[in-house]
């Protein structure tokens, strides 16, 4: 037993690149912060619009990241965004509540739906969870299309009011969206860095072992799922009152898949991943939009290249840099 | 890809600059840009290409004739088009970019209620002209009366009454089966259509299917069991409509198949082949008409001999009308003047549909709906043959 | 309703529709599940190989006017052989990486669809039916092209079954599907197995696409529906289970046919999704899959 | 002294297969109790049934006089009944120390609210748990490798770490599923010493293994399972000389020899 200490490498040795990697993460946060204030420097309405879309994507992707950290990849997250959007729009337009009422109702409705289905579907793991959430998202989309009295059917709901007249201007709405996104990411980050995060990580790495040290696994997963769905509903309410017009394709399986892509492209291991992914997935198609008929082909090639050469996502660039700096480092396969 | 993310990493400014360079390809003093929005992704791609090609043909014509002279200057026209992915979100983003980033003053497209309604939220407050096509009445009938929107193809509200009269007199159906997609078009048009049939004393059996289905035999079997003597394949995308005709015949349905509205007949003939014989249809454009031949030739020269989507002439027409209005208003900036010029364009003939006539006041409160002639055709020996030419009342 | 159930014409119709739907679903799903079972690859580009099969059939049969039998045999090969280059270029990076493969191959699917769009334009093409006509049999109307579809699929399934059960390479593939590492240590050349499995999977997808294209129509977007269906069929039967894919395809085809006829399109969609969700909750490994 | 654990007529059927059938035994405080049997005898199913991982078809499990039949594993840990697994014993990607922190959920986790706002209650619990982690690591001789990634430990040390994780919850009874499977003789001896150390702290241990030599030298009492049923039950030397047991293990022809 005593000999073990000499025969195995100590972890600090392996992680020679620790300071470089934390510098890179810090750098990532600095880039995000710089991008966040950039629209105000440029002061162009279209940049505000794009920045707002990044904020929405960031809330969606980082809340999905919470679920992913429990080891479950949900393919119906956009459907929960839809629940928040439709509930908020209805509460404001039909019941006459102010925007805040819609925001709260949308958040609670999505969280409530998460609480209803979470205990059932979170018993499934891995690919089975992916599949059941895919089907559930598809059913919700069909409900959005068919429940015409509430959702306006396939034609959607139009004429949704802005949160306040001043927020009809993207410049001011961006402040709201940025605040919301920052708060959401901060809460997600705090959950993951707290003791709760420790046991969330444990659940992902081995559900069985974690259950047997006394962690109520299902209850913890449901709690995280409900919080994440709540954030999705929150984002949905914001989207409804920004776009002023919502329709089912905004909340379909393709959008859910986009949120997963943000996580995978950015990196599923840390919260920085989905943030980079959100920026990536909003900006890259915008770069390409001008190449009218080639845009999709270029985007597809980018997806293939990132996944083939950075299997850990864009965040994995730091490992790639580290490998260059430390020639004999261990392979960073995940 | 690594290049892009590094660029992000180095400075956000660079990213923004890159967006700007991609979109604003050197605004030369002599270039006038016309915006376009259309779906170039997924199932709506055929329509996006129709907008793109129709507008390009109209612009080419003007440029080849030496450009457009307005206010003493001569402009070379250029089309700037963005994809809307056939969604509301995409329509809004494309409109934001055209209006605020590229400072475009007039937009042709999009097609489809979702992208039109959300693009409208951006363009109308900025007084940007939107020459679009979608089935929902809200495109013209909204809180901004005297808006900056015009519609260039007919919807069921325009053509259905005259079409119904013709169907009732000539086809003598008593019980009609209708299959519609469960999407924005289907949900907009099916209820008024059913009501119209009922008002004319004709029974209906309606069923919805999910967009993207290819197998309609079960649904048609169901309609047959209900004892229909007419099958109206209204409002389906061309491929789906063609499959419905083919599959109905294949499972032994031998009564009438027709459509009171919807896609063009050549596409249905292509998909259904010999089974399309005897099919009767509303048709928005007659590609065999002598007046259409210059357009058809120009299309084939530029895009090959494939089937021409019937929205293509509509957007060719829309672009030509827009250009003519700019010429008459004698301004490229004052969109209110240009709009007024569009409204007063009655009698102008863009070449493919005959003289312009505006309608819509009774239904939408504003005369911004182009009144087009439309046709009833029957497929004989694999060719559409015109049986009647109808017009909006 | 009751009169519909007892009407032999309608019942016959339902069965033939169900069988022909099922047979195409099974062909697509088999390849999808084979790739997942052996390489842990979620091939989101699977439908696009079916699309290429459709175009290959279009050119061979409708444009070059080859005899139908030659066209239906050559079309899958015309797709699967060049596809081996894609295996080398793209797929091999994603073996044994479930999520990376999902996103990377989604990228491939996008590239394939929009390259096809640039090449072939968006409109739908018809492949003239080889066996047009109706067989009337005891009051039941049977479209002959459906029967041909069923027959060709059955032959392909039989050949596939023979390959998997009675050949060495099939045995090796089944071993690899069980556990790649163990198969590797037992002297099975996994790289070769991967290539063969890929070839077979693409062959089946392209054959499905050729049949699908002839029964329906050919266009760059025609792969979306088969992929969607393959996904559901494979969930239903059990990811990676080959008999499961066959059973899942049969069930889905018949459900769509029965429910569509009796209750209409909407009910058919809700009911089939709901049923699959219930199945996942109570038997997540699918009808014929194995629990992990 | 009343028994710590009472298992009464426990059965579990999978379809037609009787994985465990009518199994009864008791474990007293401070005892090392062994369950042996050939592969497929139902040993792991038996542990799973007692520890709540699998629900029994019939029968009762009582712990300290309380009926805990069918309770989920995390509840049983609260009662004081912990276990290890045959294959997944540690969190491979974390350090040894982090493994132990994850094991001490009950002592460490103050609830979502306290943990989110890092209240003083959370701080106290964290400190208490950290010192307990240090104590256990020292006790089981793992403190030198506390910063090593668990997957990089030798297999024998991983098994010890697995026990350390379970011990973080202060159990009264620890169930070990094949603790020496795949270990060398020297490593197995190490594990045996560790198990004795644990018992010396007053913690009862239930060990499941098929290695007779190892079990005979360790356990106070042994139960032999065969085809899901009890074949013999008693002191190690009596059980191991039982002809039925020898037959089950080695085959009929060895019985007379």
XYZ file of N, CA, C and O in Angstrom, chain A residues 146-223:
312
model
N -51.629 22.502 -32.891
C -53.044 22.113 -32.879
C -53.926 22.901 -31.916
O -55.119 23.020 -32.131
N -53.345 23.415 -30.831
C -54.179 24.093 -29.827
C -54.371 25.547 -30.248
O -53.839 26.473 -29.662
N -55.198 25.720 -31.288
C -55.228 27.020 -31.948
C -55.762 28.152 -31.087
O -55.353 29.291 -31.240
N -56.676 27.839 -30.157
C -57.265 28.920 -29.363
C -56.217 29.580 -28.461
O -56.325 30.758 -28.141
N -55.206 28.833 -28.047
C -54.193 29.381 -27.138
C -52.947 29.810 -27.905
O -52.360 30.856 -27.636
N -52.550 29.012 -28.870
C -51.255 29.245 -29.510
C -51.371 29.922 -30.864
O -50.353 30.244 -31.464
N -52.588 30.108 -31.340
C -52.735 30.660 -32.676
C -52.394 29.655 -33.757
O -52.297 30.013 -34.920
N -52.180 28.403 -33.373
C -51.903 27.358 -34.350
C -50.617 27.613 -35.114
O -49.709 28.297 -34.632
N -50.574 27.069 -36.323
C -49.354 27.183 -37.116
C -49.080 28.620 -37.519
O -47.947 28.988 -37.813
N -50.111 29.463 -37.524
C -49.908 30.864 -37.882
C -49.291 31.674 -36.756
O -48.889 32.808 -36.956
N -49.280 31.094 -35.563
C -48.619 31.750 -34.446
C -49.402 32.899 -33.853
O -50.535 33.182 -34.247
N -48.792 33.544 -32.876
C -49.407 34.677 -32.192
C -48.654 35.932 -32.604
O -47.436 35.992 -32.493
N -49.391 36.936 -33.065
C -48.686 38.179 -33.394
C -49.231 39.306 -32.536
O -50.212 39.141 -31.820
N -48.555 40.446 -32.588
C -48.991 41.598 -31.810
C -48.722 41.474 -30.322
O -49.395 42.095 -29.498
N -47.736 40.679 -29.931
C -47.375 40.586 -28.510
C -46.676 41.894 -28.130
O -45.764 42.339 -28.835
N -47.112 42.533 -27.029
C -46.519 43.839 -26.705
C -45.086 43.718 -26.188
O -44.698 42.692 -25.645
N -44.306 44.785 -26.366
C -42.966 44.846 -25.780
C -43.115 44.944 -24.262
O -44.171 45.340 -23.763
N -42.072 44.588 -23.495
C -42.148 44.640 -22.024
C -42.603 46.019 -21.545
O -43.366 46.136 -20.592
N -42.113 47.058 -22.202
C -42.565 48.427 -21.948
C -42.269 49.151 -23.250
O -41.406 48.711 -24.010
N -42.946 50.276 -23.520
C -42.733 50.924 -24.821
C -41.253 51.166 -25.129
O -40.811 50.981 -26.256
N -40.476 51.527 -24.107
C -39.079 51.846 -24.353
C -38.308 50.628 -24.875
O -37.378 50.740 -25.666
N -38.750 49.423 -24.445
C -38.036 48.224 -24.844
C -38.369 47.776 -26.259
O -37.845 46.779 -26.736
N -39.229 48.497 -26.932
C -39.474 48.180 -28.331
C -38.222 48.496 -29.141
O -38.025 47.994 -30.236
N -37.379 49.348 -28.586
C -36.123 49.717 -29.229
C -35.060 48.690 -28.841
O -34.784 48.494 -27.651
N -34.446 47.991 -29.802
C -33.494 46.922 -29.463
C -32.365 47.401 -28.549
O -31.871 46.642 -27.722
N -31.984 48.647 -28.694
C -30.905 49.178 -27.868
C -31.213 48.986 -26.381
O -30.349 48.590 -25.605
N -32.453 49.278 -26.008
C -32.804 49.165 -24.592
C -33.149 47.734 -24.227
O -32.885 47.274 -23.128
N -33.751 47.018 -25.184
C -34.076 45.629 -24.891
C -32.808 44.837 -24.652
O -32.771 43.917 -23.832
N -31.750 45.218 -25.365
C -30.488 44.491 -25.193
C -30.015 44.564 -23.746
O -29.531 43.577 -23.183
N -30.186 45.726 -23.123
C -29.787 45.849 -21.711
C -30.543 44.820 -20.872
O -29.969 44.119 -20.025
N -31.842 44.711 -21.152
C -32.684 43.757 -20.421
C -32.207 42.317 -20.678
O -32.043 41.515 -19.750
N -31.964 42.021 -21.968
C -31.570 40.662 -22.329
C -30.211 40.315 -21.737
O -29.993 39.206 -21.246
N -29.315 41.290 -21.760
C -27.976 41.056 -21.224
C -28.047 40.803 -19.729
O -27.401 39.885 -19.198
N -28.867 41.602 -19.062
C -29.045 41.421 -17.615
C -29.595 40.028 -17.331
O -29.093 39.293 -16.473
N -30.627 39.659 -18.093
C -31.247 38.342 -17.887
C -30.240 37.223 -18.145
O -30.130 36.274 -17.364
N -29.484 37.341 -19.238
C -28.533 36.288 -19.581
C -27.435 36.203 -18.531
O -27.050 35.107 -18.104
N -26.948 37.358 -18.093
C -25.903 37.351 -17.084
C -26.410 36.694 -15.804
O -25.741 35.844 -15.210
N -27.626 37.078 -15.394
C -28.180 36.508 -14.168
C -28.316 34.999 -14.311
O -27.935 34.239 -13.415
N -28.828 34.572 -15.464
C -29.058 33.141 -15.658
C -27.744 32.371 -15.656
O -27.604 31.347 -14.984
N -26.773 32.889 -16.383
C -25.479 32.196 -16.441
C -24.834 32.198 -15.063
O -24.247 31.199 -14.632
N -24.973 33.318 -14.345
C -24.383 33.385 -13.008
C -25.021 32.352 -12.089
O -24.327 31.654 -11.340
N -26.344 32.231 -12.154
C -27.015 31.252 -11.287
C -26.570 29.836 -11.668
O -26.243 29.022 -10.796
N -26.530 29.555 -12.972
C -26.083 28.224 -13.400
C -24.663 27.970 -12.913
O -24.346 26.887 -12.403
N -23.811 28.980 -13.067
C -22.419 28.819 -12.649
C -22.320 28.589 -11.153
O -21.560 27.739 -10.683
N -23.133 29.334 -10.399
C -23.088 29.188 -8.946
C -23.571 27.795 -8.526
O -22.978 27.155 -7.660
N -24.638 27.320 -9.167
C -25.139 25.974 -8.823
C -24.038 24.950 -9.060
O -23.775 24.080 -8.224
N -23.359 25.080 -10.208
C -22.357 24.074 -10.563
C -21.120 24.169 -9.687
O -20.446 23.170 -9.455
N -20.814 25.383 -9.193
C -19.609 25.500 -8.372
C -19.904 25.228 -6.897
O -18.996 25.095 -6.093
N -21.186 25.147 -6.544
C -21.523 24.908 -5.139
C -21.456 23.411 -4.844
O -21.143 22.606 -5.708
N -21.772 23.058 -3.621
C -21.802 21.643 -3.236
C -22.790 20.879 -4.115
O -22.583 19.713 -4.432
N -23.886 21.556 -4.507
C -24.854 20.893 -5.388
C -24.157 20.415 -6.656
O -24.356 19.296 -7.109
N -23.292 21.292 -7.197
C -22.561 20.947 -8.411
C -21.671 19.731 -8.223
O -21.543 18.899 -9.122
N -21.069 19.627 -7.033
C -20.214 18.471 -6.760
C -21.004 17.175 -6.938
O -20.536 16.234 -7.586
N -22.225 17.154 -6.388
C -22.984 15.901 -6.457
C -23.647 15.723 -7.829
O -23.875 14.601 -8.260
N -23.902 16.849 -8.520
C -24.375 16.742 -9.902
C -23.301 16.056 -10.754
O -23.581 15.140 -11.530
N -22.055 16.475 -10.574
C -20.961 15.833 -11.306
C -20.859 14.356 -10.944
O -20.616 13.512 -11.805
N -21.038 14.076 -9.650
C -20.953 12.677 -9.211
C -22.030 11.844 -9.903
O -21.777 10.739 -10.369
N -23.233 12.409 -9.986
C -24.331 11.682 -10.629
C -23.984 11.390 -12.077
O -24.206 10.291 -12.573
N -23.419 12.371 -12.786
C -23.083 12.146 -14.180
C -22.058 11.031 -14.315
O -22.162 10.181 -15.187
N -21.060 11.044 -13.410
C -19.973 10.087 -13.582
C -20.371 8.682 -13.176
O -19.938 7.712 -13.785
N -21.162 8.533 -12.133
C -21.690 7.209 -11.806
C -22.938 7.352 -10.959
O -22.878 7.656 -9.773
N -24.082 7.148 -11.624
C -25.343 7.298 -10.928
C -25.474 6.283 -9.814
O -25.912 6.582 -8.709
N -25.047 5.055 -10.114
C -25.207 3.957 -9.176
C -24.410 4.212 -7.896
O -24.934 4.141 -6.783
N -23.136 4.557 -8.097
C -22.271 4.791 -6.946
C -22.793 5.971 -6.129
O -22.816 5.933 -4.895
N -23.240 7.012 -6.824
C -23.708 8.207 -6.131
C -24.949 7.906 -5.295
O -25.067 8.351 -4.158
N -25.871 7.133 -5.870
C -27.075 6.743 -5.134
C -26.679 6.012 -3.850
O -27.257 6.218 -2.788
N -25.635 5.191 -3.938
C -25.271 4.350 -2.812
C -24.399 5.049 -1.781
O -23.979 4.435 -0.804
N -24.046 6.336 -1.991
C -23.445 7.059 -0.874
C -24.489 7.954 -0.211
O -24.158 8.747 0.653
N -25.746 7.817 -0.613
C -26.808 8.519 0.083
C -27.396 9.700 -0.672
O -28.268 10.392 -0.155
N -26.947 9.951 -1.896
C -27.499 11.076 -2.662
C -28.843 10.647 -3.272
O -28.906 9.627 -3.946
N -29.915 11.396 -2.999
C -31.192 11.073 -3.635
C -31.117 11.467 -5.109
O -31.446 12.597 -5.477
N -30.674 10.530 -5.940
C -30.286 10.866 -7.314
C -31.446 11.426 -8.123
O -31.344 12.495 -8.728
N -32.572 10.706 -8.109
C -33.698 11.157 -8.928
C -34.151 12.551 -8.484
O -34.371 13.440 -9.309
N -34.243 12.740 -7.152
C -34.719 14.035 -6.667
C -33.769 15.154 -7.088
O -34.199 16.231 -7.502
N -32.474 14.896 -7.007
C -31.503 15.912 -7.403
C -31.626 16.210 -8.900
O -31.635 17.366 -9.319
N -31.747 15.156 -9.695
C -31.858 15.367 -11.138
C -33.134 16.138 -11.481
O -33.126 17.035 -12.326
N -34.225 15.779 -10.803
C -35.489 16.478 -11.076
C -35.345 17.953 -10.715
O -35.784 18.838 -11.458
N -34.695 18.210 -9.584
C -34.529 19.605 -9.149
C -33.765 20.395 -10.206
O -34.179 21.493 -10.604
